[in-house]
């Protein structure tokens, strides 16, 4: 089977564990996944007849055998086998793990559907039916008279019956069951695989209910990169109490694990010298809910213009340019001229320019697919809406996000002006940083970390980072100099402006859309940045990407009306996130408690409005959302 077609690689390492290896392979072959799968057995110098047992399976093409010396150890053999595997996901199984019916599908589904998850393990039972693994918690053991403080791990609901009701709840945490672990191959290789300092022996005796040190360490390194580990109870396996030959191997690994992580992570529970168990806040174990969107593979719809190839575009540029036909066309021409990458342009059509479809057909280059999306759908199906019927900006953008097909989604309004190579610079930072969720450019018009001074383009020379800008520079010159001096550079921030904002598709799948309770380009983006960081993503500024900002946002009120709108949106934001209502608009906020609470999809996920939704339905949904916030 070619590596390109392999969905799952199952890796088993064995050293003189023939009895357990037989049972594991028999169960595995009886319950082989219904996706393209390869089975690799790393035989580490076995002398108990393992080679003779495996030989017929190799001849039939059922498995591949990788012959290593015993001195390499379990971890080295696993890492080497993983390097030779072709699957996009890797499943590590120890001899003595017996998979149950349909074991693979729940684990595989989580990795396929949730890009935030790096590793997933199932419910592991002991032969007597009690729980050996139902998610792992981290334990901080305080110093005792005979022992130093140390870090440990233990299964949640340890020793309970396998059908214990709480054990059927999926959990999200920071540690994984290394003895039976499915992991995303890209994540595994990005952290360097299993740590070479752990698992150097074979057949170590793992105590019941304890976490495998190799899996715990791998999960913690995933966590440092922004990924999470998931316990999926619908996948059921049994772990035989094998004839482990050396309990000292396990103790040695736990000692190494403690030295590495004790002062670097906060445990979920503290165990005092007297044995008292105290939960620590915030804990790393919480309920897991699978993402509610799965947008991969959506067919192209409503295309106008000549268009490019029908492969998924690198980015979907969603342009909300307002009502002025001249400004709409200026914005479109600017994006067409500056965008070199294969992308799609989704233009939110206000209906003020009846010749816009013909115009797009005439000007769109082959590398850019263009489509129009009405500003909303009227109750009678009309696409031309009066001012009272129109959706607010968050609702309009959500409709566009629901039909966008790009790997990345870029929200833009009509005041953004780009230069050649802008999209490549923005996407480059997003793809070089797996922890990034949202990426914005540097600009002239926003307050805060995104702002740089560009006096030559008619704005005040204020902000920071303006040493790269000279008087009378034009847009292309400023952007090129910024790109040459800061290519790939990025800065982490808490907040990004919405006038030009890249959203990774995995973030859209995880968070949903903008909160439609917010209106007017004021707080919907503050809210989205906050939710992204609660879900473990970072907001980054691409310093090599300069996007110029002309004038005010479209349709933005001025003076007293704008202040009143700000106060209204600020009140909704405070109620949503538990900020004291007396907090002033200009007060400095400490959102640490909100961020530590983590992203709860049941509370924080925002559905995307379907493009076919009527105004009546959308208005009703909006009223319900506002009532919830109140």
PDB file of C-alpha atoms in Angstrom, residues 17-204:
ATOM      1  CA  UNK A  17       6.519 -11.034  24.354  1.00  0.00           C
ATOM      2  CA  UNK A  18       5.241 -13.696  21.959  1.00  0.00           C
ATOM      3  CA  UNK A  19       2.181 -14.767  23.964  1.00  0.00           C
ATOM      4  CA  UNK A  20       0.811 -11.266  24.349  1.00  0.00           C
ATOM      5  CA  UNK A  21       1.829 -10.299  20.806  1.00  0.00           C
ATOM      6  CA  UNK A  22      -0.180 -13.217  19.410  1.00  0.00           C
ATOM      7  CA  UNK A  23      -3.294 -12.176  21.304  1.00  0.00           C
ATOM      8  CA  UNK A  24      -2.922  -8.540  20.277  1.00  0.00           C
ATOM      9  CA  UNK A  25      -2.495  -9.374  16.584  1.00  0.00           C
ATOM     10  CA  UNK A  26      -5.363 -11.888  16.562  1.00  0.00           C
ATOM     11  CA  UNK A  27      -7.731  -9.315  18.061  1.00  0.00           C
ATOM     12  CA  UNK A  28      -6.430  -6.635  15.703  1.00  0.00           C
ATOM     13  CA  UNK A  29      -6.819  -8.741  12.564  1.00  0.00           C
ATOM     14  CA  UNK A  30     -10.333  -9.650  13.664  1.00  0.00           C
ATOM     15  CA  UNK A  31     -11.199  -5.955  14.087  1.00  0.00           C
ATOM     16  CA  UNK A  32      -9.142  -4.387  11.326  1.00  0.00           C
ATOM     17  CA  UNK A  33     -10.095  -0.754  10.552  1.00  0.00           C
ATOM     18  CA  UNK A  34     -12.243  -0.025   7.512  1.00  0.00           C
ATOM     19  CA  UNK A  35      -9.831   2.620   6.270  1.00  0.00           C
ATOM     20  CA  UNK A  36      -6.543   2.006   4.400  1.00  0.00           C
ATOM     21  CA  UNK A  37      -4.339   0.585   7.165  1.00  0.00           C
ATOM     22  CA  UNK A  38      -0.893  -0.888   7.567  1.00  0.00           C
ATOM     23  CA  UNK A  39       0.382  -2.911  10.531  1.00  0.00           C
ATOM     24  CA  UNK A  40       4.049  -2.627  11.457  1.00  0.00           C
ATOM     25  CA  UNK A  41       5.616  -4.935  14.046  1.00  0.00           C
ATOM     26  CA  UNK A  42       9.012  -3.853  15.351  1.00  0.00           C
ATOM     27  CA  UNK A  43      10.724  -7.018  16.603  1.00  0.00           C
ATOM     28  CA  UNK A  44      13.511  -5.958  18.930  1.00  0.00           C
ATOM     29  CA  UNK A  45      15.787  -8.997  18.905  1.00  0.00           C
ATOM     30  CA  UNK A  46      13.245 -11.516  20.224  1.00  0.00           C
ATOM     31  CA  UNK A  47      14.522 -15.058  20.881  1.00  0.00           C
ATOM     32  CA  UNK A  48      11.189 -16.663  21.865  1.00  0.00           C
ATOM     33  CA  UNK A  49       9.912 -17.656  18.411  1.00  0.00           C
ATOM     34  CA  UNK A  50       8.409 -14.283  17.536  1.00  0.00           C
ATOM     35  CA  UNK A  51      10.095 -14.273  14.116  1.00  0.00           C
ATOM     36  CA  UNK A  52       8.704 -17.690  13.190  1.00  0.00           C
ATOM     37  CA  UNK A  53       5.193 -16.644  14.226  1.00  0.00           C
ATOM     38  CA  UNK A  54       5.313 -13.441  12.196  1.00  0.00           C
ATOM     39  CA  UNK A  55       6.794 -14.967   9.034  1.00  0.00           C
ATOM     40  CA  UNK A  56       3.508 -16.342   7.548  1.00  0.00           C
ATOM     41  CA  UNK A  57       1.763 -13.027   8.197  1.00  0.00           C
ATOM     42  CA  UNK A  58       4.532 -11.222   6.337  1.00  0.00           C
ATOM     43  CA  UNK A  59       4.256 -13.618   3.382  1.00  0.00           C
ATOM     44  CA  UNK A  60       0.523 -12.935   3.134  1.00  0.00           C
ATOM     45  CA  UNK A  61       1.157  -9.202   3.160  1.00  0.00           C
ATOM     46  CA  UNK A  62      -0.841  -8.835   6.377  1.00  0.00           C
ATOM     47  CA  UNK A  63       1.910  -7.051   8.299  1.00  0.00           C
ATOM     48  CA  UNK A  64       5.358  -5.578   7.863  1.00  0.00           C
ATOM     49  CA  UNK A  65       8.134  -6.601  10.223  1.00  0.00           C
ATOM     50  CA  UNK A  66      10.937  -4.221  11.154  1.00  0.00           C
ATOM     51  CA  UNK A  67      13.883  -6.027  12.746  1.00  0.00           C
ATOM     52  CA  UNK A  68      15.777  -4.053  15.386  1.00  0.00           C
ATOM     53  CA  UNK A  69      18.248  -5.026  18.072  1.00  0.00           C
ATOM     54  CA  UNK A  70      17.112  -5.429  21.676  1.00  0.00           C
ATOM     55  CA  UNK A  71      19.501  -2.705  22.794  1.00  0.00           C
ATOM     56  CA  UNK A  72      17.475  -0.031  20.995  1.00  0.00           C
ATOM     57  CA  UNK A  73      14.694  -0.116  23.585  1.00  0.00           C
ATOM     58  CA  UNK A  74      10.941   0.377  23.266  1.00  0.00           C
ATOM     59  CA  UNK A  75      10.980   4.130  22.585  1.00  0.00           C
ATOM     60  CA  UNK A  76      13.745   4.061  19.986  1.00  0.00           C
ATOM     61  CA  UNK A  77      11.995   1.212  18.161  1.00  0.00           C
ATOM     62  CA  UNK A  78       8.682   3.071  18.226  1.00  0.00           C
ATOM     63  CA  UNK A  79      10.195   6.267  16.844  1.00  0.00           C
ATOM     64  CA  UNK A  80      12.087   4.425  14.114  1.00  0.00           C
ATOM     65  CA  UNK A  81       8.979   2.477  13.096  1.00  0.00           C
ATOM     66  CA  UNK A  82       6.954   5.703  13.016  1.00  0.00           C
ATOM     67  CA  UNK A  83       9.525   7.204  10.636  1.00  0.00           C
ATOM     68  CA  UNK A  84       8.940   4.277   8.257  1.00  0.00           C
ATOM     69  CA  UNK A  85       5.147   4.400   8.553  1.00  0.00           C
ATOM     70  CA  UNK A  86       3.016   6.013   5.860  1.00  0.00           C
ATOM     71  CA  UNK A  87      -0.227   6.782   7.676  1.00  0.00           C
ATOM     72  CA  UNK A  88      -1.496  10.273   8.390  1.00  0.00           C
ATOM     73  CA  UNK A  89      -2.368   8.935  11.869  1.00  0.00           C
ATOM     74  CA  UNK A  90      -0.274   6.554  13.971  1.00  0.00           C
ATOM     75  CA  UNK A  91      -1.671   3.971  16.414  1.00  0.00           C
ATOM     76  CA  UNK A  92       0.804   2.703  19.015  1.00  0.00           C
ATOM     77  CA  UNK A  93      -0.203  -0.585  20.663  1.00  0.00           C
ATOM     78  CA  UNK A  94       1.685  -2.562  23.285  1.00  0.00           C
ATOM     79  CA  UNK A  95       1.608  -6.374  23.199  1.00  0.00           C
ATOM     80  CA  UNK A  96      -1.178  -7.436  25.549  1.00  0.00           C
ATOM     81  CA  UNK A  97      -3.668  -4.771  24.418  1.00  0.00           C
ATOM     82  CA  UNK A  98      -6.776  -6.471  22.995  1.00  0.00           C
ATOM     83  CA  UNK A  99      -8.925  -4.197  20.865  1.00  0.00           C
ATOM     84  CA  UNK A 100     -12.709  -4.524  20.974  1.00  0.00           C
ATOM     85  CA  UNK A 101     -15.331  -4.291  18.214  1.00  0.00           C
ATOM     86  CA  UNK A 102     -15.189  -1.036  16.272  1.00  0.00           C
ATOM     87  CA  UNK A 103     -12.315   0.199  18.444  1.00  0.00           C
ATOM     88  CA  UNK A 104     -10.685   2.344  15.755  1.00  0.00           C
ATOM     89  CA  UNK A 105     -13.574   4.498  14.494  1.00  0.00           C
ATOM     90  CA  UNK A 106     -14.183   6.728  17.587  1.00  0.00           C
ATOM     91  CA  UNK A 107     -10.460   7.498  17.872  1.00  0.00           C
ATOM     92  CA  UNK A 108     -10.013   8.092  14.151  1.00  0.00           C
ATOM     93  CA  UNK A 109     -13.100  10.318  14.028  1.00  0.00           C
ATOM     94  CA  UNK A 110     -11.781  12.672  16.711  1.00  0.00           C
ATOM     95  CA  UNK A 111      -8.498  13.229  14.869  1.00  0.00           C
ATOM     96  CA  UNK A 112     -10.251  13.679  11.539  1.00  0.00           C
ATOM     97  CA  UNK A 113     -12.808  16.130  12.882  1.00  0.00           C
ATOM     98  CA  UNK A 114     -10.848  18.164  15.449  1.00  0.00           C
ATOM     99  CA  UNK A 115      -7.506  19.656  14.346  1.00  0.00           C
ATOM    100  CA  UNK A 116      -6.906  20.892  17.913  1.00  0.00           C
ATOM    101  CA  UNK A 117      -6.450  17.292  19.143  1.00  0.00           C
ATOM    102  CA  UNK A 118      -3.044  15.664  18.734  1.00  0.00           C
ATOM    103  CA  UNK A 119      -3.677  12.337  20.481  1.00  0.00           C
ATOM    104  CA  UNK A 120      -6.641  10.243  21.546  1.00  0.00           C
ATOM    105  CA  UNK A 121      -6.985   7.111  23.686  1.00  0.00           C
ATOM    106  CA  UNK A 122      -9.919   4.864  24.453  1.00  0.00           C
ATOM    107  CA  UNK A 123     -11.405   3.152  27.498  1.00  0.00           C
ATOM    108  CA  UNK A 124      -8.970   0.474  28.668  1.00  0.00           C
ATOM    109  CA  UNK A 125     -10.204  -2.269  30.990  1.00  0.00           C
ATOM    110  CA  UNK A 126      -8.349  -4.838  33.055  1.00  0.00           C
ATOM    111  CA  UNK A 127      -9.301  -8.519  32.668  1.00  0.00           C
ATOM    112  CA  UNK A 128     -11.581  -8.256  35.703  1.00  0.00           C
ATOM    113  CA  UNK A 129     -13.600  -5.522  33.966  1.00  0.00           C
ATOM    114  CA  UNK A 130     -12.371  -2.592  36.051  1.00  0.00           C
ATOM    115  CA  UNK A 131     -11.143   0.656  34.518  1.00  0.00           C
ATOM    116  CA  UNK A 132      -7.401   0.888  33.892  1.00  0.00           C
ATOM    117  CA  UNK A 133      -7.654   4.021  31.730  1.00  0.00           C
ATOM    118  CA  UNK A 134     -10.515   6.523  31.470  1.00  0.00           C
ATOM    119  CA  UNK A 135      -8.481   9.687  30.962  1.00  0.00           C
ATOM    120  CA  UNK A 136      -5.423  10.698  32.973  1.00  0.00           C
ATOM    121  CA  UNK A 137      -4.988  13.312  35.682  1.00  0.00           C
ATOM    122  CA  UNK A 138      -1.643  14.733  36.838  1.00  0.00           C
ATOM    123  CA  UNK A 139      -0.724  14.382  40.534  1.00  0.00           C
ATOM    124  CA  UNK A 140       1.705  16.511  42.525  1.00  0.00           C
ATOM    125  CA  UNK A 141       2.979  14.400  45.444  1.00  0.00           C
ATOM    126  CA  UNK A 142       4.373  16.608  48.193  1.00  0.00           C
ATOM    127  CA  UNK A 143       7.632  15.698  49.902  1.00  0.00           C
ATOM    128  CA  UNK A 144       7.562  13.007  52.576  1.00  0.00           C
ATOM    129  CA  UNK A 145      10.188  11.970  55.081  1.00  0.00           C
ATOM    130  CA  UNK A 146      11.313   9.206  52.745  1.00  0.00           C
ATOM    131  CA  UNK A 147      10.688  10.806  49.353  1.00  0.00           C
ATOM    132  CA  UNK A 148      11.090  14.024  47.415  1.00  0.00           C
ATOM    133  CA  UNK A 149       8.172  15.785  45.749  1.00  0.00           C
ATOM    134  CA  UNK A 150       7.297  14.160  42.453  1.00  0.00           C
ATOM    135  CA  UNK A 151       4.879  14.239  39.549  1.00  0.00           C
ATOM    136  CA  UNK A 152       2.638  11.261  38.920  1.00  0.00           C
ATOM    137  CA  UNK A 153      -0.409  10.349  36.895  1.00  0.00           C
ATOM    138  CA  UNK A 154      -3.446   8.222  37.547  1.00  0.00           C
ATOM    139  CA  UNK A 155      -6.507   7.289  35.582  1.00  0.00           C
ATOM    140  CA  UNK A 156      -9.730   9.098  36.268  1.00  0.00           C
ATOM    141  CA  UNK A 157     -12.270   6.740  37.940  1.00  0.00           C
ATOM    142  CA  UNK A 158      -9.446   4.265  38.689  1.00  0.00           C
ATOM    143  CA  UNK A 159     -10.639   0.781  39.596  1.00  0.00           C
ATOM    144  CA  UNK A 160     -14.312   1.509  38.991  1.00  0.00           C
ATOM    145  CA  UNK A 161     -16.424  -0.901  36.947  1.00  0.00           C
ATOM    146  CA  UNK A 162     -15.942  -0.562  33.209  1.00  0.00           C
ATOM    147  CA  UNK A 163     -19.523   0.660  32.767  1.00  0.00           C
ATOM    148  CA  UNK A 164     -19.215   3.311  35.507  1.00  0.00           C
ATOM    149  CA  UNK A 165     -21.537   6.089  34.291  1.00  0.00           C
ATOM    150  CA  UNK A 166     -19.080   9.043  34.514  1.00  0.00           C
ATOM    151  CA  UNK A 167     -16.501   7.034  32.551  1.00  0.00           C
ATOM    152  CA  UNK A 168     -18.598   7.249  29.395  1.00  0.00           C
ATOM    153  CA  UNK A 169     -18.016  11.039  29.251  1.00  0.00           C
ATOM    154  CA  UNK A 170     -15.298  12.136  26.826  1.00  0.00           C
ATOM    155  CA  UNK A 171     -12.519  14.131  28.483  1.00  0.00           C
ATOM    156  CA  UNK A 172      -9.884  16.575  27.288  1.00  0.00           C
ATOM    157  CA  UNK A 173      -6.557  16.724  29.090  1.00  0.00           C
ATOM    158  CA  UNK A 174      -2.796  16.959  28.820  1.00  0.00           C
ATOM    159  CA  UNK A 175      -1.693  13.320  29.091  1.00  0.00           C
ATOM    160  CA  UNK A 176      -2.209  10.284  26.906  1.00  0.00           C
ATOM    161  CA  UNK A 177      -2.228   6.514  27.407  1.00  0.00           C
ATOM    162  CA  UNK A 178       1.051   5.572  25.775  1.00  0.00           C
ATOM    163  CA  UNK A 179       0.257   1.844  25.714  1.00  0.00           C
ATOM    164  CA  UNK A 180      -2.693   2.358  23.305  1.00  0.00           C
ATOM    165  CA  UNK A 181      -2.449   5.750  21.638  1.00  0.00           C
ATOM    166  CA  UNK A 182      -3.640   7.137  18.303  1.00  0.00           C
ATOM    167  CA  UNK A 183      -1.879  10.347  17.319  1.00  0.00           C
ATOM    168  CA  UNK A 184      -1.748  12.722  14.392  1.00  0.00           C
ATOM    169  CA  UNK A 185       1.510  11.974  12.520  1.00  0.00           C
ATOM    170  CA  UNK A 186       2.254  15.648  11.850  1.00  0.00           C
ATOM    171  CA  UNK A 187       1.924  16.446  15.549  1.00  0.00           C
ATOM    172  CA  UNK A 188       4.049  13.438  16.557  1.00  0.00           C
ATOM    173  CA  UNK A 189       6.947  14.407  14.312  1.00  0.00           C
ATOM    174  CA  UNK A 190       6.687  18.111  15.142  1.00  0.00           C
ATOM    175  CA  UNK A 191       7.547  17.395  18.802  1.00  0.00           C
ATOM    176  CA  UNK A 192      10.224  14.840  17.942  1.00  0.00           C
ATOM    177  CA  UNK A 193       8.265  11.678  18.800  1.00  0.00           C
ATOM    178  CA  UNK A 194       8.555   9.875  22.117  1.00  0.00           C
ATOM    179  CA  UNK A 195      11.323  11.162  24.390  1.00  0.00           C
ATOM    180  CA  UNK A 196      14.521   9.141  24.046  1.00  0.00           C
ATOM    181  CA  UNK A 197      15.089   9.549  27.807  1.00  0.00           C
ATOM    182  CA  UNK A 198      12.066   7.382  28.559  1.00  0.00           C
ATOM    183  CA  UNK A 199      11.101   3.823  27.680  1.00  0.00           C
ATOM    184  CA  UNK A 200      14.597   2.524  27.146  1.00  0.00           C
ATOM    185  CA  UNK A 201      13.692  -0.922  28.485  1.00  0.00           C
ATOM    186  CA  UNK A 202      11.300  -3.622  27.250  1.00  0.00           C
ATOM    187  CA  UNK A 203       8.346  -5.129  29.074  1.00  0.00           C
ATOM    188  CA  UNK A 204       8.388  -2.808  32.090  1.00  0.00           C
TER     189      UNK A 204
END
